């Protein structure tokens, strides 16, 4: 089983992935391709500069049951800590908060 999550990437990558995988939600692709197809898709996604974020997770025979690789930067990143995949959260910088505020996406609590 293969899961690919795309964030803030060009639309053409969604078209490339939809040939091999199902888009179950916007930016979330799921399927069961061969390891060769999985690696070729990864090569295509990571061939250029890191625009946005890509996470690829697939089932494997390791103790945790899956392997993963990621490319680019996101507010949530997977970090390997002694065999455990932990999610780390990055705080938004002042610049990203200002951009979100301009877009109307950041609301502050009055409390």
JSON list of C-alpha atoms in Angstrom, two decimals:
[
{"chain": "A", "resi": 1, "resn": "UNK", "atom": "CA", "xyz": [0.00, 0.00, 0.00]},
{"chain": "A", "resi": 2, "resn": "UNK", "atom": "CA", "xyz": [1.29, 3.46, -0.91]},
{"chain": "A", "resi": 3, "resn": "UNK", "atom": "CA", "xyz": [0.16, 6.84, 0.39]},
{"chain": "A", "resi": 4, "resn": "UNK", "atom": "CA", "xyz": [1.42, 10.14, -1.03]},
{"chain": "A", "resi": 5, "resn": "UNK", "atom": "CA", "xyz": [0.52, 13.52, 0.47]},
{"chain": "A", "resi": 6, "resn": "UNK", "atom": "CA", "xyz": [1.20, 16.70, -1.50]},
{"chain": "A", "resi": 7, "resn": "UNK", "atom": "CA", "xyz": [1.12, 20.23, -0.09]},
{"chain": "A", "resi": 8, "resn": "UNK", "atom": "CA", "xyz": [1.49, 23.38, -2.16]},
{"chain": "A", "resi": 9, "resn": "UNK", "atom": "CA", "xyz": [2.85, 21.68, -5.28]},
{"chain": "A", "resi": 10, "resn": "UNK", "atom": "CA", "xyz": [2.07, 22.46, -8.95]},
{"chain": "A", "resi": 11, "resn": "UNK", "atom": "CA", "xyz": [-1.10, 20.93, -10.38]},
{"chain": "A", "resi": 12, "resn": "UNK", "atom": "CA", "xyz": [0.79, 18.88, -12.95]},
{"chain": "A", "resi": 13, "resn": "UNK", "atom": "CA", "xyz": [1.94, 16.49, -10.20]},
{"chain": "A", "resi": 14, "resn": "UNK", "atom": "CA", "xyz": [-1.65, 15.63, -9.35]},
{"chain": "A", "resi": 15, "resn": "UNK", "atom": "CA", "xyz": [-2.16, 14.58, -12.97]},
{"chain": "A", "resi": 16, "resn": "UNK", "atom": "CA", "xyz": [0.99, 12.46, -12.95]},
{"chain": "A", "resi": 17, "resn": "UNK", "atom": "CA", "xyz": [-0.03, 10.69, -9.74]},
{"chain": "A", "resi": 18, "resn": "UNK", "atom": "CA", "xyz": [-3.65, 10.16, -10.80]},
{"chain": "A", "resi": 19, "resn": "UNK", "atom": "CA", "xyz": [-2.44, 7.78, -13.53]},
{"chain": "A", "resi": 20, "resn": "UNK", "atom": "CA", "xyz": [-1.22, 5.33, -10.90]},
{"chain": "A", "resi": 21, "resn": "UNK", "atom": "CA", "xyz": [-3.07, 6.20, -7.69]},
{"chain": "A", "resi": 22, "resn": "UNK", "atom": "CA", "xyz": [-6.51, 7.30, -6.49]},
{"chain": "A", "resi": 23, "resn": "UNK", "atom": "CA", "xyz": [-6.91, 10.83, -5.15]},
{"chain": "A", "resi": 24, "resn": "UNK", "atom": "CA", "xyz": [-9.06, 10.16, -2.08]},
{"chain": "A", "resi": 25, "resn": "UNK", "atom": "CA", "xyz": [-8.89, 13.77, -0.83]},
{"chain": "A", "resi": 26, "resn": "UNK", "atom": "CA", "xyz": [-7.30, 16.87, -2.33]},
{"chain": "A", "resi": 27, "resn": "UNK", "atom": "CA", "xyz": [-3.56, 16.21, -2.29]},
{"chain": "A", "resi": 28, "resn": "UNK", "atom": "CA", "xyz": [-3.86, 12.69, -0.80]},
{"chain": "A", "resi": 29, "resn": "UNK", "atom": "CA", "xyz": [-3.17, 9.76, -3.12]},
{"chain": "A", "resi": 30, "resn": "UNK", "atom": "CA", "xyz": [-3.58, 6.06, -2.31]},
{"chain": "A", "resi": 31, "resn": "UNK", "atom": "CA", "xyz": [-2.79, 2.89, -4.25]},
{"chain": "A", "resi": 32, "resn": "UNK", "atom": "CA", "xyz": [-0.88, -0.35, -4.46]},
{"chain": "A", "resi": 33, "resn": "UNK", "atom": "CA", "xyz": [1.76, 0.01, -7.19]},
{"chain": "A", "resi": 34, "resn": "UNK", "atom": "CA", "xyz": [4.92, -2.07, -7.50]},
{"chain": "A", "resi": 35, "resn": "UNK", "atom": "CA", "xyz": [8.10, -0.89, -5.74]},
{"chain": "A", "resi": 36, "resn": "UNK", "atom": "CA", "xyz": [9.54, 0.10, -9.12]},
{"chain": "A", "resi": 37, "resn": "UNK", "atom": "CA", "xyz": [6.56, 2.37, -9.89]},
{"chain": "A", "resi": 38, "resn": "UNK", "atom": "CA", "xyz": [6.77, 3.81, -6.35]},
{"chain": "A", "resi": 39, "resn": "UNK", "atom": "CA", "xyz": [10.43, 4.69, -6.87]},
{"chain": "A", "resi": 40, "resn": "UNK", "atom": "CA", "xyz": [9.81, 6.17, -10.33]},
{"chain": "A", "resi": 41, "resn": "UNK", "atom": "CA", "xyz": [7.02, 8.36, -8.98]},
{"chain": "A", "resi": 42, "resn": "UNK", "atom": "CA", "xyz": [9.36, 9.54, -6.23]},
{"chain": "A", "resi": 43, "resn": "UNK", "atom": "CA", "xyz": [12.08, 10.37, -8.76]},
{"chain": "A", "resi": 44, "resn": "UNK", "atom": "CA", "xyz": [9.60, 12.45, -10.77]},
{"chain": "A", "resi": 45, "resn": "UNK", "atom": "CA", "xyz": [8.32, 14.30, -7.70]},
{"chain": "A", "resi": 46, "resn": "UNK", "atom": "CA", "xyz": [11.81, 15.11, -6.41]},
{"chain": "A", "resi": 47, "resn": "UNK", "atom": "CA", "xyz": [13.60, 15.83, -9.70]},
{"chain": "A", "resi": 48, "resn": "UNK", "atom": "CA", "xyz": [13.30, 19.62, -9.42]},
{"chain": "A", "resi": 49, "resn": "UNK", "atom": "CA", "xyz": [13.73, 22.17, -6.66]},
{"chain": "A", "resi": 50, "resn": "UNK", "atom": "CA", "xyz": [11.69, 21.63, -3.50]},
{"chain": "A", "resi": 51, "resn": "UNK", "atom": "CA", "xyz": [8.42, 23.47, -4.15]},
{"chain": "A", "resi": 52, "resn": "UNK", "atom": "CA", "xyz": [5.91, 22.62, -1.46]},
{"chain": "A", "resi": 53, "resn": "UNK", "atom": "CA", "xyz": [6.03, 19.35, 0.44]},
{"chain": "A", "resi": 54, "resn": "UNK", "atom": "CA", "xyz": [5.74, 15.69, -0.51]},
{"chain": "A", "resi": 55, "resn": "UNK", "atom": "CA", "xyz": [5.37, 12.74, 1.87]},
{"chain": "A", "resi": 56, "resn": "UNK", "atom": "CA", "xyz": [5.46, 9.15, 0.66]},
{"chain": "A", "resi": 57, "resn": "UNK", "atom": "CA", "xyz": [4.48, 6.33, 3.06]},
{"chain": "A", "resi": 58, "resn": "UNK", "atom": "CA", "xyz": [4.36, 2.64, 2.12]},
{"chain": "A", "resi": 59, "resn": "UNK", "atom": "CA", "xyz": [3.89, -0.65, 3.93]},
{"chain": "A", "resi": 60, "resn": "UNK", "atom": "CA", "xyz": [7.03, -2.67, 4.58]},
{"chain": "A", "resi": 61, "resn": "UNK", "atom": "CA", "xyz": [8.36, -5.44, 6.78]},
{"chain": "A", "resi": 62, "resn": "UNK", "atom": "CA", "xyz": [9.91, -3.36, 9.52]},
{"chain": "A", "resi": 63, "resn": "UNK", "atom": "CA", "xyz": [8.73, -3.39, 13.15]},
{"chain": "A", "resi": 64, "resn": "UNK", "atom": "CA", "xyz": [6.59, -0.27, 12.76]},
{"chain": "A", "resi": 65, "resn": "UNK", "atom": "CA", "xyz": [4.94, -1.66, 9.59]},
{"chain": "A", "resi": 66, "resn": "UNK", "atom": "CA", "xyz": [5.75, 1.19, 7.20]},
{"chain": "A", "resi": 67, "resn": "UNK", "atom": "CA", "xyz": [8.57, 3.26, 5.73]},
{"chain": "A", "resi": 68, "resn": "UNK", "atom": "CA", "xyz": [8.46, 6.84, 4.59]},
{"chain": "A", "resi": 69, "resn": "UNK", "atom": "CA", "xyz": [10.38, 9.58, 2.85]},
{"chain": "A", "resi": 70, "resn": "UNK", "atom": "CA", "xyz": [9.68, 13.27, 2.52]},
{"chain": "A", "resi": 71, "resn": "UNK", "atom": "CA", "xyz": [10.80, 16.15, 0.36]},
{"chain": "A", "resi": 72, "resn": "UNK", "atom": "CA", "xyz": [10.46, 19.87, 1.02]},
{"chain": "A", "resi": 73, "resn": "UNK", "atom": "CA", "xyz": [9.27, 21.66, 4.14]},
{"chain": "A", "resi": 74, "resn": "UNK", "atom": "CA", "xyz": [5.96, 21.64, 5.98]},
{"chain": "A", "resi": 75, "resn": "UNK", "atom": "CA", "xyz": [4.66, 22.70, 9.36]},
{"chain": "A", "resi": 76, "resn": "UNK", "atom": "CA", "xyz": [4.37, 18.99, 10.23]},
{"chain": "A", "resi": 77, "resn": "UNK", "atom": "CA", "xyz": [7.39, 16.82, 9.50]},
{"chain": "A", "resi": 78, "resn": "UNK", "atom": "CA", "xyz": [8.09, 13.18, 10.33]},
{"chain": "A", "resi": 79, "resn": "UNK", "atom": "CA", "xyz": [11.31, 12.63, 12.28]},
{"chain": "A", "resi": 80, "resn": "UNK", "atom": "CA", "xyz": [12.90, 9.25, 12.92]},
{"chain": "A", "resi": 81, "resn": "UNK", "atom": "CA", "xyz": [13.70, 8.83, 16.61]},
{"chain": "A", "resi": 82, "resn": "UNK", "atom": "CA", "xyz": [15.22, 5.43, 17.41]},
{"chain": "A", "resi": 83, "resn": "UNK", "atom": "CA", "xyz": [12.93, 3.64, 14.98]},
{"chain": "A", "resi": 84, "resn": "UNK", "atom": "CA", "xyz": [9.80, 5.62, 15.81]},
{"chain": "A", "resi": 85, "resn": "UNK", "atom": "CA", "xyz": [8.27, 8.06, 13.34]},
{"chain": "A", "resi": 86, "resn": "UNK", "atom": "CA", "xyz": [7.39, 11.15, 15.37]},
{"chain": "A", "resi": 87, "resn": "UNK", "atom": "CA", "xyz": [5.56, 14.19, 14.05]},
{"chain": "A", "resi": 88, "resn": "UNK", "atom": "CA", "xyz": [7.30, 17.47, 14.78]},
{"chain": "A", "resi": 89, "resn": "UNK", "atom": "CA", "xyz": [5.47, 20.78, 14.54]},
{"chain": "A", "resi": 90, "resn": "UNK", "atom": "CA", "xyz": [7.25, 23.89, 13.36]},
{"chain": "A", "resi": 91, "resn": "UNK", "atom": "CA", "xyz": [6.01, 27.20, 14.64]},
{"chain": "A", "resi": 92, "resn": "UNK", "atom": "CA", "xyz": [4.99, 29.73, 12.04]},
{"chain": "A", "resi": 93, "resn": "UNK", "atom": "CA", "xyz": [7.50, 32.51, 11.56]},
{"chain": "A", "resi": 94, "resn": "UNK", "atom": "CA", "xyz": [6.52, 36.16, 11.73]},
{"chain": "A", "resi": 95, "resn": "UNK", "atom": "CA", "xyz": [6.53, 36.36, 7.94]},
{"chain": "A", "resi": 96, "resn": "UNK", "atom": "CA", "xyz": [4.17, 33.37, 7.49]},
{"chain": "A", "resi": 97, "resn": "UNK", "atom": "CA", "xyz": [1.84, 34.72, 10.18]},
{"chain": "A", "resi": 98, "resn": "UNK", "atom": "CA", "xyz": [1.66, 38.06, 8.33]},
{"chain": "A", "resi": 99, "resn": "UNK", "atom": "CA", "xyz": [0.88, 36.34, 5.04]},
{"chain": "A", "resi": 100, "resn": "UNK", "atom": "CA", "xyz": [-1.86, 34.23, 6.64]},
{"chain": "A", "resi": 101, "resn": "UNK", "atom": "CA", "xyz": [-3.30, 37.31, 8.35]},
{"chain": "A", "resi": 102, "resn": "UNK", "atom": "CA", "xyz": [-3.49, 39.10, 4.99]},
{"chain": "A", "resi": 103, "resn": "UNK", "atom": "CA", "xyz": [-5.26, 36.10, 3.51]},
{"chain": "A", "resi": 104, "resn": "UNK", "atom": "CA", "xyz": [-7.73, 36.03, 6.39]},
{"chain": "A", "resi": 105, "resn": "UNK", "atom": "CA", "xyz": [-6.63, 32.60, 7.58]},
{"chain": "A", "resi": 106, "resn": "UNK", "atom": "CA", "xyz": [-5.32, 33.56, 11.01]},
{"chain": "A", "resi": 107, "resn": "UNK", "atom": "CA", "xyz": [-7.82, 34.41, 13.73]},
{"chain": "A", "resi": 108, "resn": "UNK", "atom": "CA", "xyz": [-6.71, 35.37, 17.19]},
{"chain": "A", "resi": 109, "resn": "UNK", "atom": "CA", "xyz": [-8.70, 34.49, 20.29]},
{"chain": "A", "resi": 110, "resn": "UNK", "atom": "CA", "xyz": [-9.92, 37.48, 22.28]},
{"chain": "A", "resi": 111, "resn": "UNK", "atom": "CA", "xyz": [-9.05, 35.73, 25.56]}
]
